[in-house]
JSON list of C-alpha atoms in Angstrom, two decimals:
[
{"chain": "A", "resi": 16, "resn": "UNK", "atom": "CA", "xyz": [-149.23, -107.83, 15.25]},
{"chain": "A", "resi": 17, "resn": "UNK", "atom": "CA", "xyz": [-148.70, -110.27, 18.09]},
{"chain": "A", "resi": 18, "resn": "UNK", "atom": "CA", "xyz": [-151.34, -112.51, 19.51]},
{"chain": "A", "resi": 19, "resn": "UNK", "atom": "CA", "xyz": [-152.55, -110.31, 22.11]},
{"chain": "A", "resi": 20, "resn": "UNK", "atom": "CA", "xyz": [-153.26, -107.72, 20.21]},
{"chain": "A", "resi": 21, "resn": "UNK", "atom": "CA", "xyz": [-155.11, -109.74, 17.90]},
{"chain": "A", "resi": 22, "resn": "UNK", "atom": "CA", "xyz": [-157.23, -111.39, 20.42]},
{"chain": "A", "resi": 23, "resn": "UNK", "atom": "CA", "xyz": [-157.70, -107.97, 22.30]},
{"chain": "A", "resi": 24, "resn": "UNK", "atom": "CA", "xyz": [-158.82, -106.69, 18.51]},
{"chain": "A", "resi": 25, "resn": "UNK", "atom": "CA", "xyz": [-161.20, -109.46, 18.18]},
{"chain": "A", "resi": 26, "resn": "UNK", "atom": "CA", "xyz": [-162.87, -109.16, 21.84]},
{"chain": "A", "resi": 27, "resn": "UNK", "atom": "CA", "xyz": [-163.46, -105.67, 21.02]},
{"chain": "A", "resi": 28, "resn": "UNK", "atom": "CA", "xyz": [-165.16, -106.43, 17.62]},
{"chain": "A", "resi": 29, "resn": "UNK", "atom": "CA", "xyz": [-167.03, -109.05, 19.02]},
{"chain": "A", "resi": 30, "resn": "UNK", "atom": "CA", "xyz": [-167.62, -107.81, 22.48]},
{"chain": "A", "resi": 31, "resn": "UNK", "atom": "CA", "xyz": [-167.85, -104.15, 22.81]},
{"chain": "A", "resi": 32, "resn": "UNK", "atom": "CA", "xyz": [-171.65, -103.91, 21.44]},
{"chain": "A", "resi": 33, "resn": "UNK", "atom": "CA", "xyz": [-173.24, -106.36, 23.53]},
{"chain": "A", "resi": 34, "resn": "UNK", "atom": "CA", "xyz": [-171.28, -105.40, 26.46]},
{"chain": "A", "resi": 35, "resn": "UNK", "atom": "CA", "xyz": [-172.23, -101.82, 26.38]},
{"chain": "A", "resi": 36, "resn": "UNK", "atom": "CA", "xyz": [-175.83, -102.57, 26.19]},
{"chain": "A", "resi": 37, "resn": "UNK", "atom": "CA", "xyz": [-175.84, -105.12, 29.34]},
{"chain": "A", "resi": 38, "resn": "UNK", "atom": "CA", "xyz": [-173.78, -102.48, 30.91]},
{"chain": "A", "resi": 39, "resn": "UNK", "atom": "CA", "xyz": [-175.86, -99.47, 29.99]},
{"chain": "A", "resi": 40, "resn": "UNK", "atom": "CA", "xyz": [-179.07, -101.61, 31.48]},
{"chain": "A", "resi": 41, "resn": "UNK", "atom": "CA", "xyz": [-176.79, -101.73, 34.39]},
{"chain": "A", "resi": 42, "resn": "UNK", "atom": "CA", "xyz": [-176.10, -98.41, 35.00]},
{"chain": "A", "resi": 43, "resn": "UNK", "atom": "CA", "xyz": [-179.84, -96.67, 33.86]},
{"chain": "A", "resi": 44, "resn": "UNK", "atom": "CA", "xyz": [-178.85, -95.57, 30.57]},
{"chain": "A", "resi": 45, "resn": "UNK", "atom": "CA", "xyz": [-175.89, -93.44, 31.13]},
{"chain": "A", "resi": 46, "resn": "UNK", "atom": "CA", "xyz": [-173.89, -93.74, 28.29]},
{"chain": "A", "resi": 47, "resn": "UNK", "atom": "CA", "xyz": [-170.94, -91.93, 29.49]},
{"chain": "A", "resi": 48, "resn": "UNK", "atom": "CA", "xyz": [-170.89, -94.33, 32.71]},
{"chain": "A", "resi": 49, "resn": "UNK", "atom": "CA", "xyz": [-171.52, -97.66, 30.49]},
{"chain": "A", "resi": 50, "resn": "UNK", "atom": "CA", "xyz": [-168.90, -96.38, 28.31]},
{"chain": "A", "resi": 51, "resn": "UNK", "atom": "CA", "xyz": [-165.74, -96.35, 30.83]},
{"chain": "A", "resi": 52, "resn": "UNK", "atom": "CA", "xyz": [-167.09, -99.55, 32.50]},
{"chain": "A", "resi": 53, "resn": "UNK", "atom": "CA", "xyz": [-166.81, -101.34, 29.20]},
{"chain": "A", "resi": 54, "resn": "UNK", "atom": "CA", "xyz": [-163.72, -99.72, 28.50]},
{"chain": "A", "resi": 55, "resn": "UNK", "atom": "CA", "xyz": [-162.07, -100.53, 31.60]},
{"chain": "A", "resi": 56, "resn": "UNK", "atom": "CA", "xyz": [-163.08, -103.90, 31.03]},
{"chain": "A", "resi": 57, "resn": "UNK", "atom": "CA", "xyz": [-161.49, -104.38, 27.95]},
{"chain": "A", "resi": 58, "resn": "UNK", "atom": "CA", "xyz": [-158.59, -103.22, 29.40]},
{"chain": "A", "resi": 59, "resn": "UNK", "atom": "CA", "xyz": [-158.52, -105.74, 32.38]},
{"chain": "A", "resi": 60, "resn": "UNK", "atom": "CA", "xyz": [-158.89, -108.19, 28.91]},
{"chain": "A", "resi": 61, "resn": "UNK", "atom": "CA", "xyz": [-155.79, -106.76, 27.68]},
{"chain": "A", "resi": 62, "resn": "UNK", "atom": "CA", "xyz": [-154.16, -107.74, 31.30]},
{"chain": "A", "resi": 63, "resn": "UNK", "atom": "CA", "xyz": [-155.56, -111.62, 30.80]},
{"chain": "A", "resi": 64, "resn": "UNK", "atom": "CA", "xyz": [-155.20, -112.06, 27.21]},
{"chain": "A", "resi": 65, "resn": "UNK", "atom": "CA", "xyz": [-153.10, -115.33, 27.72]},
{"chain": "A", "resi": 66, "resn": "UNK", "atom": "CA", "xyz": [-156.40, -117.13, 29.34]},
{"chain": "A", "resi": 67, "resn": "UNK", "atom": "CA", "xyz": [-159.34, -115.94, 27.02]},
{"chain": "A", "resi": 68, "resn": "UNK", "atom": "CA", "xyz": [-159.92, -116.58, 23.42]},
{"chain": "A", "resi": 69, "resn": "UNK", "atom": "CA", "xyz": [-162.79, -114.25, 21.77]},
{"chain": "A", "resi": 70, "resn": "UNK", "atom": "CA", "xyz": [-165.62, -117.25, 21.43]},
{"chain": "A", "resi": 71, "resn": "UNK", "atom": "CA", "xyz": [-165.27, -118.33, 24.95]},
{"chain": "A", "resi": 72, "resn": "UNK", "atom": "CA", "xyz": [-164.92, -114.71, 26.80]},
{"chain": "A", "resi": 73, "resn": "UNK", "atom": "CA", "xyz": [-168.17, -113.46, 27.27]},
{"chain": "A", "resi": 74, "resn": "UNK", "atom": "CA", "xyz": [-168.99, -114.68, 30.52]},
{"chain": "A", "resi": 75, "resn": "UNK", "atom": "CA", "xyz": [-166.01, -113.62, 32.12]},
{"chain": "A", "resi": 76, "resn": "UNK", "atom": "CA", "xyz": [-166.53, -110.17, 30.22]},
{"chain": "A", "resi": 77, "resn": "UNK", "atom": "CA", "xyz": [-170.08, -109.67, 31.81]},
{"chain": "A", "resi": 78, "resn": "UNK", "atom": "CA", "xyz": [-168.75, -110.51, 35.21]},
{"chain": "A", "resi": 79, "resn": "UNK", "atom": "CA", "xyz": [-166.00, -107.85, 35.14]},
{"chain": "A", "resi": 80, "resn": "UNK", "atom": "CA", "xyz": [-168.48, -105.31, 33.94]},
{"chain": "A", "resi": 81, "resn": "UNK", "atom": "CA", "xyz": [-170.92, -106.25, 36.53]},
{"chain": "A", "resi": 82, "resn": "UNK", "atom": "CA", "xyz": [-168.35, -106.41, 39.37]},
{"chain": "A", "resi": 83, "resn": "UNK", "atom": "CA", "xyz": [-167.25, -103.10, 38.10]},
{"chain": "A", "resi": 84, "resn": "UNK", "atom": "CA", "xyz": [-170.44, -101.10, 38.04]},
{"chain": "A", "resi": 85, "resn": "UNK", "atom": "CA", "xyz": [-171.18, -102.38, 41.62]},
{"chain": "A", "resi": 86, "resn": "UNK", "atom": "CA", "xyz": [-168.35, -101.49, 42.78]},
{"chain": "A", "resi": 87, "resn": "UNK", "atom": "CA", "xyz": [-168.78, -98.49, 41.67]},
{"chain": "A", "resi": 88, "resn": "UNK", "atom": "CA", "xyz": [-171.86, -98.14, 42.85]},
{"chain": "A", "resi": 89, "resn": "UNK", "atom": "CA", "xyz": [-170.85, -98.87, 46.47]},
{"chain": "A", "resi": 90, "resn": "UNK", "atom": "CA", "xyz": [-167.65, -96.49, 46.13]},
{"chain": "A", "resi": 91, "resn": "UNK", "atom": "CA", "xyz": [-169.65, -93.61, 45.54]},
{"chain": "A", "resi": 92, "resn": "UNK", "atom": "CA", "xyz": [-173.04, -94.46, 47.57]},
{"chain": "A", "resi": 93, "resn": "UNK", "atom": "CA", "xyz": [-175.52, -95.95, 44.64]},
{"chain": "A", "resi": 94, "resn": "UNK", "atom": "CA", "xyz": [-175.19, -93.47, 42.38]},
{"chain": "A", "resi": 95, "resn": "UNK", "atom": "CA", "xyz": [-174.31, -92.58, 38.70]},
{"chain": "A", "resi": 96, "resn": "UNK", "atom": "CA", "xyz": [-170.41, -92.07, 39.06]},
{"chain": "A", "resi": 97, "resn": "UNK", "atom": "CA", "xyz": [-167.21, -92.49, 37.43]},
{"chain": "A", "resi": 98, "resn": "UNK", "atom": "CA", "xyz": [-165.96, -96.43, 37.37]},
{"chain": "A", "resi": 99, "resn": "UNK", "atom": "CA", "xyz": [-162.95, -96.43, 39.94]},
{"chain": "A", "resi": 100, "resn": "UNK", "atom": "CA", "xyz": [-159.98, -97.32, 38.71]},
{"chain": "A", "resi": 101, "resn": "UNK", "atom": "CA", "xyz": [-156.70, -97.27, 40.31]},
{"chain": "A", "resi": 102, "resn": "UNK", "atom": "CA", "xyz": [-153.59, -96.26, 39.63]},
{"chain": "A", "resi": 103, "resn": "UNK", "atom": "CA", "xyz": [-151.75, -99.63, 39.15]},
{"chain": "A", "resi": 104, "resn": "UNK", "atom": "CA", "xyz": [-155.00, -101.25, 37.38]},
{"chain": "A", "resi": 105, "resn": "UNK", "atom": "CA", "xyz": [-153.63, -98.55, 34.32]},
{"chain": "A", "resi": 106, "resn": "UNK", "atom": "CA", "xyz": [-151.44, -99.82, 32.13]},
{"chain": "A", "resi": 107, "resn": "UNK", "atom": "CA", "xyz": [-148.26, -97.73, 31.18]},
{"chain": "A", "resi": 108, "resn": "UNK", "atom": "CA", "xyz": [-149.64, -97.27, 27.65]},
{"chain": "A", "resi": 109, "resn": "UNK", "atom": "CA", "xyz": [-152.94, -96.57, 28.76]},
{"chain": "A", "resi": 110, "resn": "UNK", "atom": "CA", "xyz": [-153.60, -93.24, 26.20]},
{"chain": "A", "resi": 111, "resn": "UNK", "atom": "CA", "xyz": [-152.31, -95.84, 23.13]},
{"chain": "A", "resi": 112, "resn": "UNK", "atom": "CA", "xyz": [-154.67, -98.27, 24.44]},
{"chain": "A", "resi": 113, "resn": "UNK", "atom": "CA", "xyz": [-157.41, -95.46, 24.05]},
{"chain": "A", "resi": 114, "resn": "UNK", "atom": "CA", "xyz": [-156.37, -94.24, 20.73]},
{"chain": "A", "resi": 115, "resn": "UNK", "atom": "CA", "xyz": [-156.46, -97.98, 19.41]},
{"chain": "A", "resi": 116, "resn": "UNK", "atom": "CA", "xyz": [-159.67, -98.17, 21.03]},
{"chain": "A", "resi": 117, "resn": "UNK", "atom": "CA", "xyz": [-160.77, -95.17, 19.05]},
{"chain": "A", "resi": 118, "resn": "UNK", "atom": "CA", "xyz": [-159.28, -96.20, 15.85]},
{"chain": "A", "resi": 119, "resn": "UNK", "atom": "CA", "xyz": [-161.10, -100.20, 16.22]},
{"chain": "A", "resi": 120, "resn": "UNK", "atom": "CA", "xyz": [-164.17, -97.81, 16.37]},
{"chain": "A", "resi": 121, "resn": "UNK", "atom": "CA", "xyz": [-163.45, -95.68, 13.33]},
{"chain": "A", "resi": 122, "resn": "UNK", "atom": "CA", "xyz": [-162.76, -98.81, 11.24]},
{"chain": "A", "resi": 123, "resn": "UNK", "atom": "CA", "xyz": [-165.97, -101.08, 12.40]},
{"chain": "A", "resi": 124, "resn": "UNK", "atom": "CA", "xyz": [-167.78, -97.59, 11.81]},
{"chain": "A", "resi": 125, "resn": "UNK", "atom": "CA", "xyz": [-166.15, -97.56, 8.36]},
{"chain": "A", "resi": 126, "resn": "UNK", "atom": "CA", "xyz": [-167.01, -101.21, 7.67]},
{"chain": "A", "resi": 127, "resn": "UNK", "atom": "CA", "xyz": [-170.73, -100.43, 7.92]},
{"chain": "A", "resi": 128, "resn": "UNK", "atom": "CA", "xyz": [-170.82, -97.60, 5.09]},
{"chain": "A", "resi": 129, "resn": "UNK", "atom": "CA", "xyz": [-171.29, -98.56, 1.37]},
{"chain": "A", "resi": 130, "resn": "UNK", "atom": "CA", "xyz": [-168.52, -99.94, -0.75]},
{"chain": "A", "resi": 131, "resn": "UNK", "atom": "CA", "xyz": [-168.71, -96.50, -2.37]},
{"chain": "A", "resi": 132, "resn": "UNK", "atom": "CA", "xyz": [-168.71, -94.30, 0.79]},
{"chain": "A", "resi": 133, "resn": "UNK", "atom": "CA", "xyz": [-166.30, -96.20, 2.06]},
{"chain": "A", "resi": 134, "resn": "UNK", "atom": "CA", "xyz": [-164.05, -95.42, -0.92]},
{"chain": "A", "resi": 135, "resn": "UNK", "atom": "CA", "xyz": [-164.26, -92.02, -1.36]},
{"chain": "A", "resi": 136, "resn": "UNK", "atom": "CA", "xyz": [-163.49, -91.54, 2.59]},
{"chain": "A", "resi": 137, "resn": "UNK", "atom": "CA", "xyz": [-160.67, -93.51, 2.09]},
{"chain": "A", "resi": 138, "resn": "UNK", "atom": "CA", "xyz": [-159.28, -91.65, -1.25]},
{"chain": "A", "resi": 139, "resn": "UNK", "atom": "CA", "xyz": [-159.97, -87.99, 0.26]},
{"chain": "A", "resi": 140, "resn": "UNK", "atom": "CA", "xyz": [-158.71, -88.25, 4.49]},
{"chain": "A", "resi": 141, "resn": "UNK", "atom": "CA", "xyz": [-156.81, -91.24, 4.38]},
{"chain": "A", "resi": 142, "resn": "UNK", "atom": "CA", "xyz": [-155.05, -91.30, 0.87]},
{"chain": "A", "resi": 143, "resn": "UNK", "atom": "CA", "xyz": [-155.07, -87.18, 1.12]},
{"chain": "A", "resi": 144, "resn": "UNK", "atom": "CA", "xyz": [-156.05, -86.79, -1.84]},
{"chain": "A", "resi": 145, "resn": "UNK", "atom": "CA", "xyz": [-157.86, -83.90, -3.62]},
{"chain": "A", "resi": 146, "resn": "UNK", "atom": "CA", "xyz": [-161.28, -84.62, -5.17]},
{"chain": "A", "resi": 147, "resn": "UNK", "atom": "CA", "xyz": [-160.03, -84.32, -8.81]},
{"chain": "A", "resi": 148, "resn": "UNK", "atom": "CA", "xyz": [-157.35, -87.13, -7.64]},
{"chain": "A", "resi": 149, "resn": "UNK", "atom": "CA", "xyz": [-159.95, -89.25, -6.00]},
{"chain": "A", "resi": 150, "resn": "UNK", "atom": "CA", "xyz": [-162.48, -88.88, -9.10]},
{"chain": "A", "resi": 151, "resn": "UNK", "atom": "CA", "xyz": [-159.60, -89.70, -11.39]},
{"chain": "A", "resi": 152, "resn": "UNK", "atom": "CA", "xyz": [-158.64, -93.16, -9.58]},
{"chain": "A", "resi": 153, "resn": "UNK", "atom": "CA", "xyz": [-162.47, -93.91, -8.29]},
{"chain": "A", "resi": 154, "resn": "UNK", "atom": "CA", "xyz": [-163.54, -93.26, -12.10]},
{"chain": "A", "resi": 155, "resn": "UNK", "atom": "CA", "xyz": [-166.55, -91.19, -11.11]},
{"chain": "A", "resi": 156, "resn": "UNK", "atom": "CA", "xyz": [-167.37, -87.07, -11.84]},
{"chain": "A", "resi": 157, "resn": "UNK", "atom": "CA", "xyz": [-165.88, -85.08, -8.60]},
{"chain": "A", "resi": 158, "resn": "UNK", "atom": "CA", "xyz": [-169.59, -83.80, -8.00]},
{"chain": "A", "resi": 159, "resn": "UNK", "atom": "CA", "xyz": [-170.01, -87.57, -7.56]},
{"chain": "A", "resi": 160, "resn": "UNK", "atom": "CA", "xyz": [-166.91, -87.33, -5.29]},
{"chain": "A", "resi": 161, "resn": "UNK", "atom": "CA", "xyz": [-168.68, -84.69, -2.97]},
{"chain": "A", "resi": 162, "resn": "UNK", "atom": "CA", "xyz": [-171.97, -85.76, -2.88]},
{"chain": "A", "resi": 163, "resn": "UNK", "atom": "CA", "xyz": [-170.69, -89.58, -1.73]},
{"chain": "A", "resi": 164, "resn": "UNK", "atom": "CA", "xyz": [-167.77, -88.10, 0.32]},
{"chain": "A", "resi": 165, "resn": "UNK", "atom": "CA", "xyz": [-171.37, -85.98, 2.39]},
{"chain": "A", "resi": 166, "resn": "UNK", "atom": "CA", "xyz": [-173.61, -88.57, 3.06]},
{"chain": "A", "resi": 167, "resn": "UNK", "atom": "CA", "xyz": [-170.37, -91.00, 3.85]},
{"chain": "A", "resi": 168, "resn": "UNK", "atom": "CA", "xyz": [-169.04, -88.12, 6.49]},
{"chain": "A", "resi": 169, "resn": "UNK", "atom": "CA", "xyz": [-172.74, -88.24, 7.74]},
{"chain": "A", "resi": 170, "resn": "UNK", "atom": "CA", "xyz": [-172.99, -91.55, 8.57]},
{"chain": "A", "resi": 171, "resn": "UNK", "atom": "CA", "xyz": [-169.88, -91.83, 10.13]},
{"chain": "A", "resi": 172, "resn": "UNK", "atom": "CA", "xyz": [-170.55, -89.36, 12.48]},
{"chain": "A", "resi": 173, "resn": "UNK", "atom": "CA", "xyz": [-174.12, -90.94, 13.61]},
{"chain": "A", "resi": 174, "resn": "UNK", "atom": "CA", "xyz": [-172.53, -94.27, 14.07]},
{"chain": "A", "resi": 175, "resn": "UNK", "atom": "CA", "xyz": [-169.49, -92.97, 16.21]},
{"chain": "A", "resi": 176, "resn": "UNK", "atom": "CA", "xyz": [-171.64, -91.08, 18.23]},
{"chain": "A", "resi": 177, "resn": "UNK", "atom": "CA", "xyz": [-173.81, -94.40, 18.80]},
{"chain": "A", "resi": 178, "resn": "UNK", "atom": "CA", "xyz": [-170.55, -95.90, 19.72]},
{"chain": "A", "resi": 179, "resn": "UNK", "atom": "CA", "xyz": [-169.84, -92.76, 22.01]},
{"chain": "A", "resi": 180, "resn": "UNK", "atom": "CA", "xyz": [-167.07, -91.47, 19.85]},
{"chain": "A", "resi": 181, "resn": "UNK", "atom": "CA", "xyz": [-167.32, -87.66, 20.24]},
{"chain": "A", "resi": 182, "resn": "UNK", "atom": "CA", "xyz": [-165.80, -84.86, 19.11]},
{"chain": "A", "resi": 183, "resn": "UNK", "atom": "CA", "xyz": [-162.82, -83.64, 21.79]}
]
């Protein structure tokens, strides 16, 4: 991984919470609108990488997203809308960008479910393997295995949806 994905990695970590709430102040609670905002500006991040560092970006995060919404705002006559983005603002890769995006949000959503959740999830859809298999290696019954793999699936869900990860 080269720096600028690392530092792009870390502004989202550290960033992307925070962000979406001053944005979604911003904007009168619509998620969906706070949502590209703070996407877009992680993506103008990704353009500037070379000049910010993760501990020092916030302020010139919070501008972008404010300069963003009232731009948008303006564009389409104070209300609710889309944020405008133009064709040669996109980068080339712009649908990897989103499914790294996406995947960042799986994993911090992964990171917040118990050491045992977070196993079985990872033995059954990432490891592919059967619940027998992931009872054998996690050294539990497989009713253990499906109980833990239910309340783990559960959670995950509720906290991508509170990150605005839906179902496509």
């Amino acid at each position: 991984m080269d720096r600028g994905e690392e530092v792009v990695r870390q502004l989202y970590g550290r960033w992307r919470g925070p962000l979406h709430g001053y944005v979604l102040r911003l904007v009168g609670g619509d998620h969906q609108y706070a949502e590209d905002v703070v996407q877009e500006t992680l993506l103008r991040a990704w353009k500037h990488v070379d000049e910010l560092t993760p501990d020092d970006a916030g302020p010139w995060l919070y501008t972008v997203a404010r300069n963003l919404v009232i731009s948008g705002f303006r564009r389409r006559g104070g209300r609710n809308s889309e944020v405008p983005i133009e064709p040669k603002d996109l980068p080339p890769v712009a649908d990897e960008v989103e499914h790294v995006l996406q995947s960042w949000q799986v994993a911090e959503a992964l990171r917040a479910l118990s050491p045992d959740h977070r196993a079985v999830v990872v033995e059954l859809y990432y490891r592919r393997r059967t619940v027998t298999e992931a009872a054998a290696v996690l050294g539990v019954p497989p009713g253990t295995v499906k109980s833990r793999c239910f309340y783990a699936l559960r959670a995950l869900r509720d906290a991508l949806e509170e990150r605005g990860v839906t179902e496509s």
